[in-house]
PDB file of C-alpha atoms and ligand atoms in Angstrom:
ATOM      1  CA  UNK A   1      57.524  72.071  86.096  1.00 51.00           C
ATOM      2  CA  UNK A   2      58.515  74.879  88.444  1.00 52.00           C
ATOM      3  CA  UNK A   3      62.178  75.031  89.336  1.00 65.00           C
ATOM      4  CA  UNK A   4      61.484  77.104  92.446  1.00 79.00           C
ATOM      5  CA  UNK A   5      62.510  75.059  95.441  1.00 87.00           C
ATOM      6  CA  UNK A   6      59.849  74.526  98.116  1.00 92.00           C
ATOM      7  CA  UNK A   7      60.455  75.234 101.790  1.00 94.00           C
ATOM      8  CA  UNK A   8      60.714  71.989 103.734  1.00 97.00           C
ATOM      9  CA  UNK A   9      59.210  71.818 107.232  1.00 98.00           C
ATOM     10  CA  UNK A  10      60.115  68.747 109.265  1.00 98.00           C
ATOM     11  CA  UNK A  11      57.010  67.462 111.075  1.00 98.00           C
ATOM     12  CA  UNK A  12      58.847  64.649 112.849  1.00 98.00           C
ATOM     13  CA  UNK A  13      59.825  64.084 116.463  1.00 98.00           C
ATOM     14  CA  UNK A  14      63.202  62.574 117.298  1.00 97.00           C
ATOM     15  CA  UNK A  15      62.647  58.974 118.379  1.00 96.00           C
ATOM     16  CA  UNK A  16      64.403  58.255 121.661  1.00 95.00           C
ATOM     17  CA  UNK A  17      64.657  55.177 123.890  1.00 94.00           C
ATOM     18  CA  UNK A  18      62.584  57.051 126.483  1.00 90.00           C
ATOM     19  CA  UNK A  19      59.701  57.959 124.146  1.00 94.00           C
ATOM     20  CA  UNK A  20      56.340  57.427 125.899  1.00 91.00           C
ATOM     21  CA  UNK A  21      53.335  55.482 124.684  1.00 88.00           C
ATOM     22  CA  UNK A  22      49.813  55.289 126.054  1.00 84.00           C
ATOM     23  CA  UNK A  23      49.604  51.633 125.043  1.00 85.00           C
ATOM     24  CA  UNK A  24      49.590  49.710 128.312  1.00 81.00           C
ATOM     25  CA  UNK A  25      51.959  46.831 128.987  1.00 87.00           C
ATOM     26  CA  UNK A  26      54.260  47.276 126.006  1.00 87.00           C
ATOM     27  CA  UNK A  27      58.018  47.228 126.611  1.00 87.00           C
ATOM     28  CA  UNK A  28      59.708  50.617 126.234  1.00 86.00           C
ATOM     29  CA  UNK A  29      61.752  51.475 123.176  1.00 93.00           C
ATOM     30  CA  UNK A  30      65.160  49.854 123.463  1.00 96.00           C
ATOM     31  CA  UNK A  31      68.367  50.726 121.631  1.00 97.00           C
ATOM     32  CA  UNK A  32      71.599  48.832 121.827  1.00 98.00           C
ATOM     33  CA  UNK A  33      74.993  48.915 120.207  1.00 98.00           C
ATOM     34  CA  UNK A  34      74.931  46.122 117.601  1.00 98.00           C
ATOM     35  CA  UNK A  35      78.412  46.744 116.216  1.00 98.00           C
ATOM     36  CA  UNK A  36      81.237  49.110 117.067  1.00 98.00           C
ATOM     37  CA  UNK A  37      84.102  50.570 115.035  1.00 98.00           C
ATOM     38  CA  UNK A  38      86.355  48.358 117.135  1.00 98.00           C
ATOM     39  CA  UNK A  39      84.368  45.102 116.677  1.00 97.00           C
ATOM     40  CA  UNK A  40      83.373  45.344 113.002  1.00 98.00           C
ATOM     41  CA  UNK A  41      84.984  48.433 111.575  1.00 98.00           C
ATOM     42  CA  UNK A  42      81.646  50.288 111.523  1.00 98.00           C
ATOM     43  CA  UNK A  43      79.008  51.408 114.012  1.00 98.00           C
ATOM     44  CA  UNK A  44      75.358  50.251 114.015  1.00 98.00           C
ATOM     45  CA  UNK A  45      72.556  50.304 116.572  1.00 98.00           C
ATOM     46  CA  UNK A  46      69.812  47.743 117.093  1.00 98.00           C
ATOM     47  CA  UNK A  47      66.337  48.892 118.130  1.00 97.00           C
ATOM     48  CA  UNK A  48      63.222  47.212 119.433  1.00 96.00           C
ATOM     49  CA  UNK A  49      60.002  49.168 119.561  1.00 95.00           C
ATOM     50  CA  UNK A  50      56.233  48.989 119.286  1.00 96.00           C
ATOM     51  CA  UNK A  51      55.088  50.276 115.884  1.00 96.00           C
ATOM     52  CA  UNK A  52      52.996  53.111 117.378  1.00 96.00           C
ATOM     53  CA  UNK A  53      55.733  55.291 118.819  1.00 96.00           C
ATOM     54  CA  UNK A  54      57.072  58.761 118.082  1.00 96.00           C
ATOM     55  CA  UNK A  55      55.745  60.394 114.923  1.00 98.00           C
ATOM     56  CA  UNK A  56      54.040  57.411 113.340  1.00 98.00           C
ATOM     57  CA  UNK A  57      51.428  56.005 110.979  1.00 98.00           C
ATOM     58  CA  UNK A  58      48.388  53.932 111.969  1.00 98.00           C
ATOM     59  CA  UNK A  59      47.431  51.597 109.099  1.00 98.00           C
ATOM     60  CA  UNK A  60      43.799  50.438 108.853  1.00 98.00           C
ATOM     61  CA  UNK A  61      44.651  46.989 110.255  1.00 98.00           C
ATOM     62  CA  UNK A  62      45.691  48.674 113.536  1.00 98.00           C
ATOM     63  CA  UNK A  63      41.988  48.726 114.525  1.00 97.00           C
ATOM     64  CA  UNK A  64      40.230  46.811 111.771  1.00 97.00           C
ATOM     65  CA  UNK A  65      40.736  43.058 111.307  1.00 97.00           C
ATOM     66  CA  UNK A  66      41.421  42.447 107.614  1.00 97.00           C
ATOM     67  CA  UNK A  67      42.278  46.109 107.030  1.00 98.00           C
ATOM     68  CA  UNK A  68      45.293  47.182 105.003  1.00 98.00           C
ATOM     69  CA  UNK A  69      48.755  46.645 106.470  1.00 98.00           C
ATOM     70  CA  UNK A  70      51.216  49.520 106.350  1.00 98.00           C
ATOM     71  CA  UNK A  71      53.078  47.826 103.478  1.00 98.00           C
ATOM     72  CA  UNK A  72      49.838  47.884 101.462  1.00 98.00           C
ATOM     73  CA  UNK A  73      49.627  51.696 101.550  1.00 98.00           C
ATOM     74  CA  UNK A  74      50.851  52.686  98.071  1.00 98.00           C
ATOM     75  CA  UNK A  75      53.410  55.427  97.553  1.00 98.00           C
ATOM     76  CA  UNK A  76      50.837  57.709  95.897  1.00 98.00           C
ATOM     77  CA  UNK A  77      48.920  57.793  99.202  1.00 98.00           C
ATOM     78  CA  UNK A  78      52.074  58.898 101.026  1.00 98.00           C
ATOM     79  CA  UNK A  79      52.507  62.155  99.065  1.00 98.00           C
ATOM     80  CA  UNK A  80      49.383  64.270  99.498  1.00 98.00           C
ATOM     81  CA  UNK A  81      48.034  67.790  99.372  1.00 97.00           C
ATOM     82  CA  UNK A  82      47.474  68.768 102.987  1.00 97.00           C
ATOM     83  CA  UNK A  83      45.802  71.360 105.200  1.00 97.00           C
ATOM     84  CA  UNK A  84      46.327  72.214 108.864  1.00 97.00           C
ATOM     85  CA  UNK A  85      43.292  72.873 111.038  1.00 96.00           C
ATOM     86  CA  UNK A  86      44.425  75.061 113.937  1.00 95.00           C
ATOM     87  CA  UNK A  87      42.237  74.578 117.006  1.00 92.00           C
ATOM     88  CA  UNK A  88      44.365  75.183 120.086  1.00 87.00           C
ATOM     89  CA  UNK A  89      41.418  75.289 122.485  1.00 85.00           C
ATOM     90  CA  UNK A  90      39.157  72.559 121.098  1.00 83.00           C
ATOM     91  CA  UNK A  91      38.688  69.316 122.995  1.00 92.00           C
ATOM     92  CA  UNK A  92      36.802  67.535 120.231  1.00 96.00           C
ATOM     93  CA  UNK A  93      36.956  68.760 116.618  1.00 97.00           C
ATOM     94  CA  UNK A  94      33.467  69.002 115.122  1.00 97.00           C
ATOM     95  CA  UNK A  95      32.018  69.348 111.632  1.00 97.00           C
ATOM     96  CA  UNK A  96      31.178  72.962 112.537  1.00 96.00           C
ATOM     97  CA  UNK A  97      34.885  73.620 113.160  1.00 96.00           C
ATOM     98  CA  UNK A  98      35.687  72.286 109.689  1.00 97.00           C
ATOM     99  CA  UNK A  99      33.045  74.486 108.070  1.00 96.00           C
ATOM    100  CA  UNK A 100      34.518  77.542 109.810  1.00 95.00           C
ATOM    101  CA  UNK A 101      37.954  76.510 108.551  1.00 93.00           C
ATOM    102  CA  UNK A 102      36.651  76.165 104.973  1.00 95.00           C
ATOM    103  CA  UNK A 103      34.927  79.561 105.088  1.00 94.00           C
ATOM    104  CA  UNK A 104      38.219  81.093 106.152  1.00 91.00           C
ATOM    105  CA  UNK A 105      40.590  79.464 103.646  1.00 90.00           C
ATOM    106  CA  UNK A 106      38.522  77.628 101.067  1.00 92.00           C
ATOM    107  CA  UNK A 107      37.539  73.996 100.626  1.00 94.00           C
ATOM    108  CA  UNK A 108      39.773  71.277 101.997  1.00 95.00           C
ATOM    109  CA  UNK A 109      41.448  69.754  98.909  1.00 93.00           C
ATOM    110  CA  UNK A 110      40.069  66.434  97.711  1.00 93.00           C
ATOM    111  CA  UNK A 111      42.167  63.336  98.421  1.00 96.00           C
ATOM    112  CA  UNK A 112      44.223  65.245 100.943  1.00 97.00           C
ATOM    113  CA  UNK A 113      45.562  64.864 104.461  1.00 98.00           C
ATOM    114  CA  UNK A 114      44.021  67.055 107.169  1.00 98.00           C
ATOM    115  CA  UNK A 115      46.242  67.701 110.174  1.00 98.00           C
ATOM    116  CA  UNK A 116      45.023  68.951 113.551  1.00 97.00           C
ATOM    117  CA  UNK A 117      47.255  71.501 115.272  1.00 97.00           C
ATOM    118  CA  UNK A 118      46.424  71.641 118.987  1.00 94.00           C
ATOM    119  CA  UNK A 119      49.736  73.259 119.899  1.00 93.00           C
ATOM    120  CA  UNK A 120      51.002  70.001 121.404  1.00 94.00           C
ATOM    121  CA  UNK A 121      53.990  69.804 119.105  1.00 94.00           C
ATOM    122  CA  UNK A 122      55.946  72.014 121.484  1.00 93.00           C
ATOM    123  CA  UNK A 123      55.333  69.740 124.470  1.00 93.00           C
ATOM    124  CA  UNK A 124      58.176  67.658 125.803  1.00 91.00           C
ATOM    125  CA  UNK A 125      57.641  63.972 124.978  1.00 88.00           C
ATOM    126  CA  UNK A 126      57.085  62.868 128.546  1.00 86.00           C
ATOM    127  CA  UNK A 127      54.169  60.837 129.815  1.00 80.00           C
ATOM    128  CA  UNK A 128      52.425  63.685 131.599  1.00 84.00           C
ATOM    129  CA  UNK A 129      52.209  66.503 129.072  1.00 87.00           C
ATOM    130  CA  UNK A 130      52.643  64.691 125.764  1.00 90.00           C
ATOM    131  CA  UNK A 131      50.131  61.918 126.425  1.00 91.00           C
ATOM    132  CA  UNK A 132      47.713  64.224 128.246  1.00 89.00           C
ATOM    133  CA  UNK A 133      47.820  62.154 131.415  1.00 89.00           C
ATOM    134  CA  UNK A 134      46.623  64.273 134.343  1.00 87.00           C
ATOM    135  CA  UNK A 135      47.091  61.635 137.037  1.00 86.00           C
ATOM    136  CA  UNK A 136      43.648  60.110 136.661  1.00 89.00           C
ATOM    137  CA  UNK A 137      42.820  60.078 132.941  1.00 87.00           C
ATOM    138  CA  UNK A 138      44.070  60.937 129.442  1.00 88.00           C
ATOM    139  CA  UNK A 139      42.637  64.304 128.453  1.00 90.00           C
ATOM    140  CA  UNK A 140      44.288  65.095 125.131  1.00 93.00           C
ATOM    141  CA  UNK A 141      42.090  66.744 122.472  1.00 95.00           C
ATOM    142  CA  UNK A 142      41.202  64.934 119.252  1.00 97.00           C
ATOM    143  CA  UNK A 143      38.861  64.386 116.327  1.00 97.00           C
ATOM    144  CA  UNK A 144      35.191  63.517 116.757  1.00 97.00           C
ATOM    145  CA  UNK A 145      33.930  60.494 114.818  1.00 98.00           C
ATOM    146  CA  UNK A 146      31.413  62.775 113.102  1.00 98.00           C
ATOM    147  CA  UNK A 147      34.149  65.085 111.800  1.00 98.00           C
ATOM    148  CA  UNK A 148      36.143  62.100 110.536  1.00 98.00           C
ATOM    149  CA  UNK A 149      33.099  60.644 108.763  1.00 98.00           C
ATOM    150  CA  UNK A 150      32.321  64.036 107.224  1.00 98.00           C
ATOM    151  CA  UNK A 151      35.877  64.374 105.864  1.00 98.00           C
ATOM    152  CA  UNK A 152      35.826  60.842 104.457  1.00 98.00           C
ATOM    153  CA  UNK A 153      32.416  61.181 102.838  1.00 98.00           C
ATOM    154  CA  UNK A 154      32.510  64.794 101.667  1.00 97.00           C
ATOM    155  CA  UNK A 155      36.190  65.506 101.046  1.00 97.00           C
ATOM    156  CA  UNK A 156      37.437  61.967 100.285  1.00 98.00           C
ATOM    157  CA  UNK A 157      40.442  62.476 102.544  1.00 98.00           C
ATOM    158  CA  UNK A 158      43.236  59.923 102.373  1.00 98.00           C
ATOM    159  CA  UNK A 159      44.783  60.569 105.779  1.00 98.00           C
ATOM    160  CA  UNK A 160      44.178  62.399 109.031  1.00 98.00           C
ATOM    161  CA  UNK A 161      46.836  63.668 111.418  1.00 98.00           C
ATOM    162  CA  UNK A 162      47.409  65.328 114.755  1.00 98.00           C
ATOM    163  CA  UNK A 163      50.176  66.813 116.878  1.00 97.00           C
ATOM    164  CA  UNK A 164      48.922  64.860 119.886  1.00 96.00           C
ATOM    165  CA  UNK A 165      49.755  61.188 120.376  1.00 95.00           C
ATOM    166  CA  UNK A 166      46.324  60.005 119.152  1.00 96.00           C
ATOM    167  CA  UNK A 167      43.735  61.225 116.647  1.00 97.00           C
ATOM    168  CA  UNK A 168      41.147  60.404 119.321  1.00 97.00           C
ATOM    169  CA  UNK A 169      40.465  62.570 122.345  1.00 95.00           C
ATOM    170  CA  UNK A 170      41.558  61.034 125.639  1.00 90.00           C
ATOM    171  CA  UNK A 171      41.500  57.251 125.463  1.00 88.00           C
ATOM    172  CA  UNK A 172      38.514  57.072 123.085  1.00 93.00           C
ATOM    173  CA  UNK A 173      38.692  55.038 119.875  1.00 96.00           C
ATOM    174  CA  UNK A 174      35.734  56.361 117.836  1.00 98.00           C
ATOM    175  CA  UNK A 175      37.877  58.484 115.500  1.00 98.00           C
ATOM    176  CA  UNK A 176      40.252  55.582 114.868  1.00 98.00           C
ATOM    177  CA  UNK A 177      37.343  53.278 114.072  1.00 98.00           C
ATOM    178  CA  UNK A 178      35.757  55.837 111.710  1.00 98.00           C
ATOM    179  CA  UNK A 179      39.002  56.589 109.854  1.00 98.00           C
ATOM    180  CA  UNK A 180      40.679  53.199 109.743  1.00 98.00           C
ATOM    181  CA  UNK A 181      37.314  51.518 109.194  1.00 98.00           C
ATOM    182  CA  UNK A 182      37.026  53.579 105.991  1.00 98.00           C
ATOM    183  CA  UNK A 183      40.426  52.279 104.856  1.00 98.00           C
ATOM    184  CA  UNK A 184      42.228  55.581 105.462  1.00 98.00           C
ATOM    185  CA  UNK A 185      45.301  56.034 107.647  1.00 98.00           C
ATOM    186  CA  UNK A 186      46.425  58.280 110.526  1.00 98.00           C
ATOM    187  CA  UNK A 187      49.637  60.171 111.294  1.00 98.00           C
ATOM    188  CA  UNK A 188      50.134  60.902 114.978  1.00 98.00           C
ATOM    189  CA  UNK A 189      52.701  62.766 117.030  1.00 97.00           C
ATOM    190  CA  UNK A 190      53.446  65.480 114.445  1.00 98.00           C
ATOM    191  CA  UNK A 191      55.372  68.664 115.269  1.00 98.00           C
ATOM    192  CA  UNK A 192      55.808  72.122 113.734  1.00 98.00           C
ATOM    193  CA  UNK A 193      52.244  72.318 112.409  1.00 98.00           C
ATOM    194  CA  UNK A 194      52.146  75.894 113.767  1.00 96.00           C
ATOM    195  CA  UNK A 195      54.400  76.851 110.844  1.00 96.00           C
ATOM    196  CA  UNK A 196      51.726  75.755 108.357  1.00 96.00           C
ATOM    197  CA  UNK A 197      48.518  77.170 109.779  1.00 93.00           C
ATOM    198  CA  UNK A 198      48.364  79.978 107.211  1.00 91.00           C
ATOM    199  CA  UNK A 199      49.054  77.758 104.162  1.00 91.00           C
ATOM    200  CA  UNK A 200      45.890  76.932 102.242  1.00 87.00           C
ATOM    201  CA  UNK A 201      47.599  73.799 100.948  1.00 89.00           C
ATOM    202  CA  UNK A 202      51.044  72.239 100.963  1.00 96.00           C
ATOM    203  CA  UNK A 203      52.450  68.835 100.052  1.00 97.00           C
ATOM    204  CA  UNK A 204      52.809  66.263 102.822  1.00 98.00           C
ATOM    205  CA  UNK A 205      55.333  63.461 102.440  1.00 98.00           C
ATOM    206  CA  UNK A 206      54.879  60.531 104.824  1.00 98.00           C
ATOM    207  CA  UNK A 207      58.034  58.433 104.747  1.00 98.00           C
ATOM    208  CA  UNK A 208      56.875  55.323 106.550  1.00 98.00           C
ATOM    209  CA  UNK A 209      58.749  52.046 106.107  1.00 98.00           C
ATOM    210  CA  UNK A 210      56.654  49.276 104.491  1.00 98.00           C
ATOM    211  CA  UNK A 211      57.075  46.867 107.401  1.00 97.00           C
ATOM    212  CA  UNK A 212      55.719  43.477 106.312  1.00 97.00           C
ATOM    213  CA  UNK A 213      52.295  42.943 107.932  1.00 97.00           C
ATOM    214  CA  UNK A 214      52.907  46.133 109.939  1.00 98.00           C
ATOM    215  CA  UNK A 215      50.010  47.827 111.720  1.00 98.00           C
ATOM    216  CA  UNK A 216      51.817  51.139 111.270  1.00 98.00           C
ATOM    217  CA  UNK A 217      55.226  52.472 112.125  1.00 97.00           C
ATOM    218  CA  UNK A 218      57.413  55.474 112.837  1.00 98.00           C
ATOM    219  CA  UNK A 219      57.727  57.808 109.867  1.00 98.00           C
ATOM    220  CA  UNK A 220      59.572  60.883 108.686  1.00 98.00           C
ATOM    221  CA  UNK A 221      56.821  63.394 107.902  1.00 98.00           C
ATOM    222  CA  UNK A 222      57.786  66.405 105.788  1.00 98.00           C
ATOM    223  CA  UNK A 223      55.820  69.390 104.494  1.00 98.00           C
ATOM    224  CA  UNK A 224      56.849  70.922 101.165  1.00 97.00           C
ATOM    225  CA  UNK A 225      55.587  74.478 100.895  1.00 96.00           C
ATOM    226  CA  UNK A 226      55.703  75.978  97.417  1.00 90.00           C
ATOM    227  CA  UNK A 227      56.665  79.667  97.349  1.00 83.00           C
ATOM    228  CA  UNK A 228      53.211  80.610  96.038  1.00 77.00           C
ATOM    229  CA  UNK A 229      51.539  78.928  99.010  1.00 70.00           C
ATOM    230  CA  UNK A 230      53.467  80.906 101.639  1.00 69.00           C
ATOM    231  CA  UNK A 231      51.441  83.444 103.558  1.00 58.00           C
ATOM    232  CA  UNK A 232      52.341  87.010 102.628  1.00 52.00           C
TER     233      UNK A 232
HETATM  234 ZN1   ZN B 301      46.529  55.758 116.636  1.00 62.68          ZN
END
């Protein structure tokens, strides 16, 4: 085993009480002081939040009745070879985009995670720019159902990600249904994917808590880039 230490890129947003969600009618994230140094001798916060907030995982059951809960995703599906697809001007990622990507940097690794970099990771997490709300509709870019189906059937992907707040474009749900319906999971709200666009493959670690019966949940997503995989 190589003793050379990989570079670690943190792909995770800081979760704040003000973090926005496009899910209508859910209470905002709340944080309160559960104990203080004065009251208990130590400090601890309490939190209440919807599972789909910040950088987070969507488990299959999020859209598919009877699908896997987040606590049923095994650890070996949370450490994956991964590839970033960099499409800053696409609205809907197509199969043709994936074929261009493969011609440029080789086949997408089997049983991997494929992460869409739209350049949204640098946006402030406010309702308007992060969620793609333009005052009348959500217009964030995302994956087409056809591209998701192609990756599932031809590359046997385990997970799909994005630096927007949803793998779907706008308020569509076709990509969610295609991915989660195939038993795979999503990672949404990633950051720093720009740092990985030239890596042909790196290791993605998705540190999501196995919430009992959870439909997903906030995660710490990390990229481990081996020295040999760095661009020259
Ligand atoms: Zn989702």
